[in-house]
PDB file of C-alpha atoms in Angstrom:
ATOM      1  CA  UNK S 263      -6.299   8.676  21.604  1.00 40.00           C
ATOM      2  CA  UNK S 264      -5.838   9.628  17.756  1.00 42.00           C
ATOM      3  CA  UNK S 265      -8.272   6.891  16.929  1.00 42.00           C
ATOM      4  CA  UNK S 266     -10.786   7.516  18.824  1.00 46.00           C
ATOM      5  CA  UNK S 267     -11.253  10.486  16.147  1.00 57.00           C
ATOM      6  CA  UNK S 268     -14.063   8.592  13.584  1.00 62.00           C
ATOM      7  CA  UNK S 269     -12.434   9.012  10.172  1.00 61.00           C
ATOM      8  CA  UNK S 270     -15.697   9.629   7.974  1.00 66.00           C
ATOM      9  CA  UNK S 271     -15.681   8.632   3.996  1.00 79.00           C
ATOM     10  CA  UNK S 272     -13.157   6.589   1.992  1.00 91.00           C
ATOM     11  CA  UNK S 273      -9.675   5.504   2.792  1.00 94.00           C
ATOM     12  CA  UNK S 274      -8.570   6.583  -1.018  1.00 95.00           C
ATOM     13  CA  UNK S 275      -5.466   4.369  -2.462  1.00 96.00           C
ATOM     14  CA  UNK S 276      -3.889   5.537  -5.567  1.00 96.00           C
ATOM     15  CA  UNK S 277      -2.335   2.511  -8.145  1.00 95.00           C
ATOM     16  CA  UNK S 278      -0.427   3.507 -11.411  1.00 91.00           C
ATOM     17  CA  UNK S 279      -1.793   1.907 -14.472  1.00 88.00           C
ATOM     18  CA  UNK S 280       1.640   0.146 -15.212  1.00 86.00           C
ATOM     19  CA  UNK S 281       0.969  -2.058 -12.195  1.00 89.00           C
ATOM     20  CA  UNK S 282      -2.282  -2.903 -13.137  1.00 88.00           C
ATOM     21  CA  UNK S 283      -2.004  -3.489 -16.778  1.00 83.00           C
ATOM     22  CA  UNK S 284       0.322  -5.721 -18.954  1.00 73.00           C
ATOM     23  CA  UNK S 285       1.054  -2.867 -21.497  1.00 63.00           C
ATOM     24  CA  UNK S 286       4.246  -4.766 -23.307  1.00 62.00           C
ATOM     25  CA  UNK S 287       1.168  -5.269 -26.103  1.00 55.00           C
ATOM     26  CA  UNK S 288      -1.111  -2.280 -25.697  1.00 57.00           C
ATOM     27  CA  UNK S 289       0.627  -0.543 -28.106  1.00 53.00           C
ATOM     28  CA  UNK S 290      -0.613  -2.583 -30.409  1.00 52.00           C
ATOM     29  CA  UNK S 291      -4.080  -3.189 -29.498  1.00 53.00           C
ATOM     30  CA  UNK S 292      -7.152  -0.981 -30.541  1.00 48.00           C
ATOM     31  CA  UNK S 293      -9.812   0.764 -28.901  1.00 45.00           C
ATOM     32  CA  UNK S 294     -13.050  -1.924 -28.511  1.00 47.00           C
ATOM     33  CA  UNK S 295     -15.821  -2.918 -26.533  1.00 48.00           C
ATOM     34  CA  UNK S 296     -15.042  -6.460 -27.236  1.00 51.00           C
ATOM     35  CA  UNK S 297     -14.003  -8.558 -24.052  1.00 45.00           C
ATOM     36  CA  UNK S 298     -11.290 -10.287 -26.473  1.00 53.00           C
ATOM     37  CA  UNK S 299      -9.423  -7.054 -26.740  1.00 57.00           C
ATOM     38  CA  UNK S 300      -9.103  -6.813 -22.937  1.00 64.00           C
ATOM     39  CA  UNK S 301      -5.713  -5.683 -21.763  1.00 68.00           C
ATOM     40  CA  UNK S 302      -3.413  -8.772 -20.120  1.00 66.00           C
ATOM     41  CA  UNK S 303      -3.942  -8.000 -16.317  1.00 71.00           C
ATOM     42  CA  UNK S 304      -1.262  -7.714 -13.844  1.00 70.00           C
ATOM     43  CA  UNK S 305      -0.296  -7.703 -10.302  1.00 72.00           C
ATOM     44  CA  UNK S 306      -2.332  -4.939  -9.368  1.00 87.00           C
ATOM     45  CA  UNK S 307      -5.597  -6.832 -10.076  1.00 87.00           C
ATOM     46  CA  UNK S 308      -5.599  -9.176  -7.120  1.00 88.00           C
ATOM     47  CA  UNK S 309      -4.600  -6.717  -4.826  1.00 91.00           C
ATOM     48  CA  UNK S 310      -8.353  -4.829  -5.660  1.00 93.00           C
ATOM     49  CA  UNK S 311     -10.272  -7.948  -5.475  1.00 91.00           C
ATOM     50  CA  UNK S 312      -8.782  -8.134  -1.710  1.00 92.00           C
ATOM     51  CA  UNK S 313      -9.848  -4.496  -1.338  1.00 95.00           C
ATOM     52  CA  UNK S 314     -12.939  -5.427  -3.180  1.00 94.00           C
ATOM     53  CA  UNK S 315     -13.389  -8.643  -0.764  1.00 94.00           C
ATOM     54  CA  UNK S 316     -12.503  -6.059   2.374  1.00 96.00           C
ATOM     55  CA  UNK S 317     -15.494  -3.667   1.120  1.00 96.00           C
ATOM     56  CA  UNK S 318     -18.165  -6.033   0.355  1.00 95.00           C
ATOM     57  CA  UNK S 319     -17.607  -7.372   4.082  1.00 95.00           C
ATOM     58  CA  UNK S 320     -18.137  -3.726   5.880  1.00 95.00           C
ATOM     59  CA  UNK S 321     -21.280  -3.172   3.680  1.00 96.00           C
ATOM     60  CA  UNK S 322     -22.588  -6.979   4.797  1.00 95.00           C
ATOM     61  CA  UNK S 323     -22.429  -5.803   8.323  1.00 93.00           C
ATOM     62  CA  UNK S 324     -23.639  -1.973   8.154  1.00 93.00           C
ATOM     63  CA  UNK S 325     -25.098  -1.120   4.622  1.00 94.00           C
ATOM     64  CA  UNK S 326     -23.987   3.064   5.408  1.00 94.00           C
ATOM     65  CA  UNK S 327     -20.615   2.375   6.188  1.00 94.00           C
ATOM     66  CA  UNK S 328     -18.785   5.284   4.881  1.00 93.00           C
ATOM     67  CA  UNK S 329     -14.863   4.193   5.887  1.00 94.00           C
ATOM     68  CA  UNK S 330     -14.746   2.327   2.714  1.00 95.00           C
ATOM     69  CA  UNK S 331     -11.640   1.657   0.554  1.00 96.00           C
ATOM     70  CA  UNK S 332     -11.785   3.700  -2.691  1.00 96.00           C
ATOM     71  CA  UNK S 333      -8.637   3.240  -5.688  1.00 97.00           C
ATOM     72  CA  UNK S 334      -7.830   5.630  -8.099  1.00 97.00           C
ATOM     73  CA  UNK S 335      -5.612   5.120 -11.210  1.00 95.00           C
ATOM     74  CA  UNK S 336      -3.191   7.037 -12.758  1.00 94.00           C
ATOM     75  CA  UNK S 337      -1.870   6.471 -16.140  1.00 89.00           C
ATOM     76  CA  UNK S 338       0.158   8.873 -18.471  1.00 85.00           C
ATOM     77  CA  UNK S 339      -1.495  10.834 -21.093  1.00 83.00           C
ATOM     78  CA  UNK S 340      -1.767   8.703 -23.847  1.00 81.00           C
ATOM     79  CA  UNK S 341      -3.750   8.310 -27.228  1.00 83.00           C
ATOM     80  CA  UNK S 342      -7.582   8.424 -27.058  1.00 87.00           C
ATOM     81  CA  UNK S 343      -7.799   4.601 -28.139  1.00 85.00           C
ATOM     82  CA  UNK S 344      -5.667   3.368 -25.893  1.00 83.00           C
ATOM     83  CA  UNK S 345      -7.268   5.472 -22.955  1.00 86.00           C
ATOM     84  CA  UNK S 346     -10.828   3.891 -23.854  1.00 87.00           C
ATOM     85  CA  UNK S 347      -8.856   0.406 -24.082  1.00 85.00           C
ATOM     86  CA  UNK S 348      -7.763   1.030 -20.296  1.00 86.00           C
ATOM     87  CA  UNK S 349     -11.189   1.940 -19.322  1.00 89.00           C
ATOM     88  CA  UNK S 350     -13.099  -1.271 -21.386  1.00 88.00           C
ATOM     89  CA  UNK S 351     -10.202  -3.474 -19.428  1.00 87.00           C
ATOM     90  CA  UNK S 352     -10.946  -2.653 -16.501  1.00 90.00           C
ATOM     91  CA  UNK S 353     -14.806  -2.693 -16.609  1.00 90.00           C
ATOM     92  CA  UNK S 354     -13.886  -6.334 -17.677  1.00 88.00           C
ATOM     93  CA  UNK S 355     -12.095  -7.620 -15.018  1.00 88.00           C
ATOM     94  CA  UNK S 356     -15.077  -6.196 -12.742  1.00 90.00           C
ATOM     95  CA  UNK S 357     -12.553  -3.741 -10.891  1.00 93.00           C
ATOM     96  CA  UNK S 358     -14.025  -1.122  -8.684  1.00 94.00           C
ATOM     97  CA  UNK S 359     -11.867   1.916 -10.078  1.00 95.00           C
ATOM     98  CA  UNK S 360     -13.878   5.357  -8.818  1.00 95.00           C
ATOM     99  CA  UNK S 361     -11.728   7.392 -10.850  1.00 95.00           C
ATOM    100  CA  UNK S 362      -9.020   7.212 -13.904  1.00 94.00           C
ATOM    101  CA  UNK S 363      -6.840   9.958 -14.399  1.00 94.00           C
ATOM    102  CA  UNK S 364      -4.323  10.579 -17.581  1.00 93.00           C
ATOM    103  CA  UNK S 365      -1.398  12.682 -16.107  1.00 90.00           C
ATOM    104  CA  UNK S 366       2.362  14.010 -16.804  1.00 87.00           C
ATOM    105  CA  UNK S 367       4.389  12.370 -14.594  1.00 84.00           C
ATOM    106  CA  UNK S 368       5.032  15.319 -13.108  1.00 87.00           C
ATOM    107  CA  UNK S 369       1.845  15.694 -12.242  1.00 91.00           C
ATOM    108  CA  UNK S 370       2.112  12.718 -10.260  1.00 91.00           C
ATOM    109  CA  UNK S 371       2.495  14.638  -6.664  1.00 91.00           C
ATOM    110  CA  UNK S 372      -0.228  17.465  -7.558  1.00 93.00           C
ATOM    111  CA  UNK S 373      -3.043  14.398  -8.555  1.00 94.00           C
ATOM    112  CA  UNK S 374      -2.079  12.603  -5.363  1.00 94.00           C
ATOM    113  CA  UNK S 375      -2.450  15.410  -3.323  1.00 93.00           C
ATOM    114  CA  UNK S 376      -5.979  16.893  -4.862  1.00 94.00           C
ATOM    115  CA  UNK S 377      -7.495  13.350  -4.180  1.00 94.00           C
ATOM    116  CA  UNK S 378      -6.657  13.410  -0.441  1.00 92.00           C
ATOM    117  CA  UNK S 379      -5.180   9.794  -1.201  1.00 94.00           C
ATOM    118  CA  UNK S 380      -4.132   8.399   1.941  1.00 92.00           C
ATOM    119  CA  UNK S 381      -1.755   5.468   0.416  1.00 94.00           C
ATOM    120  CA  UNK S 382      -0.476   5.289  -2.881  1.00 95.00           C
ATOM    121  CA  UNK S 383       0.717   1.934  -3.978  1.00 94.00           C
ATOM    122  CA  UNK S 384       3.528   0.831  -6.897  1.00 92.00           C
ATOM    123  CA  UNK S 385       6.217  -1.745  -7.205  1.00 89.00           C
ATOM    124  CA  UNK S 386       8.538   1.279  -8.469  1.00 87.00           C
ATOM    125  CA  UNK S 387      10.260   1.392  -5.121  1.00 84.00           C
ATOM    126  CA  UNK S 388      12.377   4.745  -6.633  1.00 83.00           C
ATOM    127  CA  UNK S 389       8.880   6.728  -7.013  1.00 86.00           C
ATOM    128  CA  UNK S 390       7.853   4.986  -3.246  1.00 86.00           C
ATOM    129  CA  UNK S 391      10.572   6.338  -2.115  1.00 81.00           C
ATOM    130  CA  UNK S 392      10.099  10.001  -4.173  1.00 83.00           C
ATOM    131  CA  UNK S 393       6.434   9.843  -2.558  1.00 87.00           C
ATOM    132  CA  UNK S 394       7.347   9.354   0.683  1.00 82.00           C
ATOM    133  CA  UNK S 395       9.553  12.002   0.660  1.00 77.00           C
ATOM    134  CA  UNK S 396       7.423  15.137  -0.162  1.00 79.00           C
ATOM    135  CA  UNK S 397       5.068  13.500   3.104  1.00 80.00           C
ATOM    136  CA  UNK S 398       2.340  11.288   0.645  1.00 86.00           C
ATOM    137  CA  UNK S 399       1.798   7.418   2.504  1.00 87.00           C
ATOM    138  CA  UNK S 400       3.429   5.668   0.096  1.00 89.00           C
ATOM    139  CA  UNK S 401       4.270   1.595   0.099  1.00 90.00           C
ATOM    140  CA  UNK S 402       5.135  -0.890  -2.232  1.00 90.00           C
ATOM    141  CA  UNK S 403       2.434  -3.598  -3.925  1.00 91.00           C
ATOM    142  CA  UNK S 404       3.493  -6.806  -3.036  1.00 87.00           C
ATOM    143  CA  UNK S 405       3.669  -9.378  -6.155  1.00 77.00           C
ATOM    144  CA  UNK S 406       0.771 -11.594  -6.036  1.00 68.00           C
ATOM    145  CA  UNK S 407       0.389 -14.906  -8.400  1.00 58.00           C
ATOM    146  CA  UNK S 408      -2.326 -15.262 -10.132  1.00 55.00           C
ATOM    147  CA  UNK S 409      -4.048 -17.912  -8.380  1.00 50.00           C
ATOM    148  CA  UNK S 410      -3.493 -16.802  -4.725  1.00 49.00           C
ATOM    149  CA  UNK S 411      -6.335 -17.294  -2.643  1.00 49.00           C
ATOM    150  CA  UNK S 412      -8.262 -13.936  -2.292  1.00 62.00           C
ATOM    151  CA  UNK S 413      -9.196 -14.080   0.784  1.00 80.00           C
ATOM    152  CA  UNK S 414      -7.502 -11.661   2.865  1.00 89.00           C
ATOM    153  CA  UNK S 415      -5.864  -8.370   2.535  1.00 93.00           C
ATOM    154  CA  UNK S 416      -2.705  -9.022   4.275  1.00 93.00           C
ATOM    155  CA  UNK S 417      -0.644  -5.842   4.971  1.00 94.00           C
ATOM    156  CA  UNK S 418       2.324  -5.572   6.230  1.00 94.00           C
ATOM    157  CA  UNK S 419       4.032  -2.906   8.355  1.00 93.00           C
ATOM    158  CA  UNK S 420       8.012  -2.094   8.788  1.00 90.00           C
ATOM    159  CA  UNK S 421       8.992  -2.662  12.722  1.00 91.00           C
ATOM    160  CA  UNK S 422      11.993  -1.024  12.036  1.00 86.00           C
ATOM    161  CA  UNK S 423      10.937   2.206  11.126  1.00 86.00           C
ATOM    162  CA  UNK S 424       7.750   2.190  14.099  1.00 91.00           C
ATOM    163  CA  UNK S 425       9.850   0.962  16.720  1.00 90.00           C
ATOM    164  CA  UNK S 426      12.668   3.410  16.230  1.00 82.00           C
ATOM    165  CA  UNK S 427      12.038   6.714  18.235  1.00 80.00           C
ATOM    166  CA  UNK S 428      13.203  10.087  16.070  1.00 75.00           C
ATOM    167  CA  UNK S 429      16.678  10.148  18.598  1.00 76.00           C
ATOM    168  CA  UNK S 430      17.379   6.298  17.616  1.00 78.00           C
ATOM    169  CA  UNK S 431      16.765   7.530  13.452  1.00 76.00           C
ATOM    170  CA  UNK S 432      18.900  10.295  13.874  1.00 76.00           C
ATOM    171  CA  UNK S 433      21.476   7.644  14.875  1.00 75.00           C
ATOM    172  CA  UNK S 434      21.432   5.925  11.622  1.00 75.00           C
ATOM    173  CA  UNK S 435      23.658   8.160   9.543  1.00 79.00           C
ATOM    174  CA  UNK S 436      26.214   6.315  11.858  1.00 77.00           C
ATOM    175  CA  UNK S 437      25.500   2.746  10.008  1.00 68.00           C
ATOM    176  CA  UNK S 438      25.733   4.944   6.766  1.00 75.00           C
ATOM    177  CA  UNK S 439      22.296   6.058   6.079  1.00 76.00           C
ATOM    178  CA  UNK S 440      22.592   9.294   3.862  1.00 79.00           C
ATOM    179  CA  UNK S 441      20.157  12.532   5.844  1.00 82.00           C
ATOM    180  CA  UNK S 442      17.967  11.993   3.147  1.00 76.00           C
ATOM    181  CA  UNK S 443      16.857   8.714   3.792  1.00 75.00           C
ATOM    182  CA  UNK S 444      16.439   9.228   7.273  1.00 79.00           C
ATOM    183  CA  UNK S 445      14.495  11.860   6.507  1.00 78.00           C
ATOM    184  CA  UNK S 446      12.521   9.748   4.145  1.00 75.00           C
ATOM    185  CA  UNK S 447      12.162   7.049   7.149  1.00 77.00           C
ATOM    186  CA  UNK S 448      10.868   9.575   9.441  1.00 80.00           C
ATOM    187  CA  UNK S 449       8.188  10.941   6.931  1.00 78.00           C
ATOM    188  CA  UNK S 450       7.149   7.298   6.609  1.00 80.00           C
ATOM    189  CA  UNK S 451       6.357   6.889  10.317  1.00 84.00           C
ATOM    190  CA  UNK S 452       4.049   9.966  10.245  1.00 84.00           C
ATOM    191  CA  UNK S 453       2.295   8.505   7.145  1.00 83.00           C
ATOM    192  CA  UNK S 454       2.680   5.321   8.449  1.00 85.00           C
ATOM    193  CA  UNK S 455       0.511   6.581  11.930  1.00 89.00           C
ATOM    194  CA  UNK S 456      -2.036   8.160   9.514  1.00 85.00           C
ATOM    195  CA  UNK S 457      -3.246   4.877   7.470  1.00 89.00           C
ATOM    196  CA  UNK S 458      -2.425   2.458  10.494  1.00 92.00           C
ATOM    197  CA  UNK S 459      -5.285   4.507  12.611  1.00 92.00           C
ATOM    198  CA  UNK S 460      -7.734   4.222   9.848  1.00 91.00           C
ATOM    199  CA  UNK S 461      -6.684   0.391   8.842  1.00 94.00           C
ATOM    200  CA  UNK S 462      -7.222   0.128  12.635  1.00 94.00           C
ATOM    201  CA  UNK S 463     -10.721   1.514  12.660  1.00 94.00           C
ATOM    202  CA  UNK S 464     -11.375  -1.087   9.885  1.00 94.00           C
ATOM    203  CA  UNK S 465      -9.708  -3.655  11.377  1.00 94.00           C
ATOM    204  CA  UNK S 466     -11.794  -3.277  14.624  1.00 92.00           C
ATOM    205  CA  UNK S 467     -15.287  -3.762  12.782  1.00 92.00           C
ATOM    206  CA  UNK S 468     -13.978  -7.752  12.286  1.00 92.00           C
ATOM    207  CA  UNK S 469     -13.752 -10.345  15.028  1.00 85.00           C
ATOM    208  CA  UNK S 470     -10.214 -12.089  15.338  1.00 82.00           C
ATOM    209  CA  UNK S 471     -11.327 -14.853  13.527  1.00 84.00           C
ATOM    210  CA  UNK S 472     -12.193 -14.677   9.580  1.00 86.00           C
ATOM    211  CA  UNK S 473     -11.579 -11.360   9.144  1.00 93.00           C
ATOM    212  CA  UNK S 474     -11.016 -10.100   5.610  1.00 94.00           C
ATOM    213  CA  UNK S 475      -7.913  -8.347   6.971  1.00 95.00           C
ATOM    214  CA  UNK S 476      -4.618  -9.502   8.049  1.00 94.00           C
ATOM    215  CA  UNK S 477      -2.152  -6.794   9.970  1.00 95.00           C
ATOM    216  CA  UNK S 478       1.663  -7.859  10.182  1.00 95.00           C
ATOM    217  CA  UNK S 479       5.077  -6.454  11.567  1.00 95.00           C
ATOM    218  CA  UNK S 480       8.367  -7.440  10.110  1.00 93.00           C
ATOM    219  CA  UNK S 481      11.207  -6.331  11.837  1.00 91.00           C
ATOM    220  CA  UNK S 482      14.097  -6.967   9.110  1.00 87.00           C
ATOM    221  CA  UNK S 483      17.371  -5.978  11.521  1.00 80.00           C
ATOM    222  CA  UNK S 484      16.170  -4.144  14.500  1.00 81.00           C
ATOM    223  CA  UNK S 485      16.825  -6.028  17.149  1.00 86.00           C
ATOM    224  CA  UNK S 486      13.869  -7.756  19.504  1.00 90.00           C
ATOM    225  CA  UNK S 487      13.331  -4.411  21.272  1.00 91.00           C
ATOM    226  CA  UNK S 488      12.833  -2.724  18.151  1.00 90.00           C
ATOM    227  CA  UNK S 489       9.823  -5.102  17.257  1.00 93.00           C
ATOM    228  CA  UNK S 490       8.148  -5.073  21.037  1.00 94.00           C
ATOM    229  CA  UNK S 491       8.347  -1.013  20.301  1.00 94.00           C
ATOM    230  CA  UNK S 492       6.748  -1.199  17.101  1.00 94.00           C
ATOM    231  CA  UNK S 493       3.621  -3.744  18.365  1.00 96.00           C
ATOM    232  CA  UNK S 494       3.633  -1.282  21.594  1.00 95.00           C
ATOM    233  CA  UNK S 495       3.275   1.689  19.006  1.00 95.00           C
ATOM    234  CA  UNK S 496       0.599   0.027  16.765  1.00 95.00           C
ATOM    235  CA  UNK S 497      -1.164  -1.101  20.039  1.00 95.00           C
ATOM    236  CA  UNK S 498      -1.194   2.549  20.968  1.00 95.00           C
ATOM    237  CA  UNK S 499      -2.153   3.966  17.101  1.00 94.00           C
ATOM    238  CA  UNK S 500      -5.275   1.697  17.866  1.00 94.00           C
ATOM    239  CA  UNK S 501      -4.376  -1.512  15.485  1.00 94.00           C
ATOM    240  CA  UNK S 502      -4.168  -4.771  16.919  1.00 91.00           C
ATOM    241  CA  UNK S 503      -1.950  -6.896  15.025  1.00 94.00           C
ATOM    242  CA  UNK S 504      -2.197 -10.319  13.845  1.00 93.00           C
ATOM    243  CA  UNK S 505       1.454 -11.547  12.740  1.00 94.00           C
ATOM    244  CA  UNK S 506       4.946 -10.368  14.187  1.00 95.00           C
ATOM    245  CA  UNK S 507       8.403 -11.620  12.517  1.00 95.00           C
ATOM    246  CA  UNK S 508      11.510 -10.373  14.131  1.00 93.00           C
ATOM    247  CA  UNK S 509      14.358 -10.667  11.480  1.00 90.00           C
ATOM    248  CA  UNK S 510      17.822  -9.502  13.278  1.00 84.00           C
ATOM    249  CA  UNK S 511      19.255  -9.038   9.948  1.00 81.00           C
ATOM    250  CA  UNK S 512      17.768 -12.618   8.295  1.00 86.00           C
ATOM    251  CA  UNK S 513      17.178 -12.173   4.872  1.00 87.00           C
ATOM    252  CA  UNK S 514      13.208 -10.897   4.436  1.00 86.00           C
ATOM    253  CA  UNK S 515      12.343 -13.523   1.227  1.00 87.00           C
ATOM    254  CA  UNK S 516      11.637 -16.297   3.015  1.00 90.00           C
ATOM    255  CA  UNK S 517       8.531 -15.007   5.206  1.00 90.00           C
ATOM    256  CA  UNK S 518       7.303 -12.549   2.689  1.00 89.00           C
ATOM    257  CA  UNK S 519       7.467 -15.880   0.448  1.00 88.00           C
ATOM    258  CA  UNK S 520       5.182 -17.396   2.351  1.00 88.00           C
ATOM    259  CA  UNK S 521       2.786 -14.142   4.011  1.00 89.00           C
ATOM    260  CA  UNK S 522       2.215 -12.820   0.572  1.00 88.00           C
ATOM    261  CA  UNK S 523       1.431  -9.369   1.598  1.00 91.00           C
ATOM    262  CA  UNK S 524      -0.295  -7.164  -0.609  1.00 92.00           C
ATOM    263  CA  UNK S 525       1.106  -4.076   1.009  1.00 92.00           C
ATOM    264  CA  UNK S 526       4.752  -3.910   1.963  1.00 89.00           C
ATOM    265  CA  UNK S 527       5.388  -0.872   3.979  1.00 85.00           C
ATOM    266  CA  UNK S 528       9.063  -0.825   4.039  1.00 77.00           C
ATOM    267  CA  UNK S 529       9.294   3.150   4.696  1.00 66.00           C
ATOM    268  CA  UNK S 530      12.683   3.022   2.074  1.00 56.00           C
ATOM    269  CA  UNK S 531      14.109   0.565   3.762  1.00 57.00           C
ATOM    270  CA  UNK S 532      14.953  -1.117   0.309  1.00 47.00           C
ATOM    271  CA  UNK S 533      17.764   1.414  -0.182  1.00 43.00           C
ATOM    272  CA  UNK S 534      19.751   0.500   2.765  1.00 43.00           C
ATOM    273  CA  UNK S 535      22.349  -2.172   2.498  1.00 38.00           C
ATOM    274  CA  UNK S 536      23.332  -5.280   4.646  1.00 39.00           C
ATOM    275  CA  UNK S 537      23.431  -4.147   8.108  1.00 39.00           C
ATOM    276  CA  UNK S 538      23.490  -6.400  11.349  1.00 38.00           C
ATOM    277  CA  UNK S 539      21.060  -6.473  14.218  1.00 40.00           C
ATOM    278  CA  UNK S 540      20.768  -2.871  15.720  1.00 42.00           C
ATOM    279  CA  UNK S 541      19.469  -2.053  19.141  1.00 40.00           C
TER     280      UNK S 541
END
């Protein structure tokens, strides 16, 4: 099985600064060591703490655990007092950043690629969707108030792209999906494989009960044999999940509303329009 192949060293996630930051101000703001000068935080900051939360908990149990969650940042080149204003903010909010890089957006691909980063995280669905595309894991950060309970990091998976076998995809330029995006879909069940078997391995190290992460499927309009595939595909990826929803073509607000998932995996499926159940 794929993993029964140990993954060794960090599961690396990549966030964009924009995500993490309130910037409508930092424009304004100047270069200090002062904790007053602190950039407003954003939704990105909860979603580390859970990481944070996740990491503290494999350490508790085996103090050399290597398969440790690692984030990057990536912010655009900018002026030298506002780059040392990014860096203050975010030793004050106590975020475990390993690395901060100031890139040309189209640099974007090239940084994501030289850091082996296994997901790479925005609420720009347009550059999810560009990532995906050119074969990166990409999925969208999930907002997150700022006084939701940190303690799980609840991710959630697409049914409708796992369950789907390549034949059934191919079928979906009948409902009006364009070759690109089922393209895009299929790209996002190979990256989708690669971080579910090392979420998996993490996932494993917990007991069913109070563990620090929470697996989900949400099946938006495949039908109910579209979600058994995708739990009988995780099952075989080696991740046990804790939370199936099978839509039919309900709108998705409601249960995200209430699951509050950091990670929405939605392989592009926010391009598509209304469709009805499909089998």
């Amino acid at each position: 099985m794929e993993d029964e192949k140990n993954h060794t060293g960090p599961l690396m996630i990549a966030l964009q600064y924009n995500d993490l930051f309130d910037l409508d101000s930092i424009s304004a703001m100047t270069a200090s060591t002062n904790t007053d000068d602190a950039v407003p935080k954003d939704r990105a900051v909860t979603f580390i703490k859970a990481v944070q939360i996740v990491n503290e908990r494999l350490v508790e149990q085996n103090k050399t655990e290597s398969l440790l969650f690692e984030v990057i940042l990536i912010a655009k080149e900018c002026s030298e007092e506002i780059k040392m204003n990014i860096v203050e903010s975010v030793k004050y909010y106590g975020l475990e950043i390993v690395k901060i890089f100031f890139c040309k957006k189209e640099e974007l691909i090239n940084t994501l690629q030289l850091n082996n980063v296994k997901l790479f995280l925005s609420t720009d669905k347009d550059d999810v969707y560009e990532v995906l595309h050119i074969g990166i894991p990409a999925a969208v950060l999930y907002e997150q108030s700022d006084d939701h309970v940190l303690n799980q990091l609840k991710v959630i998976f697409s049914g409708d792209v796992i369950g789907f076998s390549e034949d059934s995809l191919d079928s979906l330029s009948d409902f009006g999906f364009s070759e690109t995006q089922i393209e895009t879909f299929k790209e996002a069940k190979i990256c989708m494989k690669e971080f579910a078997v090392l979420i998996g391995q993490m996932r494993r190290k917990f007991g069913q009960e109070n563990s620090p992460l929470c697996i989900c499927v949400l099946t938006a309009w495949g039908s109910t044999n579209v979600c058994a595939s995708a739990l009988k595909t995780l099952r075989e990826w080696g991740l046990d999940v804790d939370e199936a929803f099978c839509l039919a073509g309900a709108p998705c607000s409601p249960i995200l509303a209430v699951v509050k998932p950091h990670i929405l995996w939605d392989g592009g499926l926010h391009n598509m329009r209304d469709l009805s159940a499909h089998s």
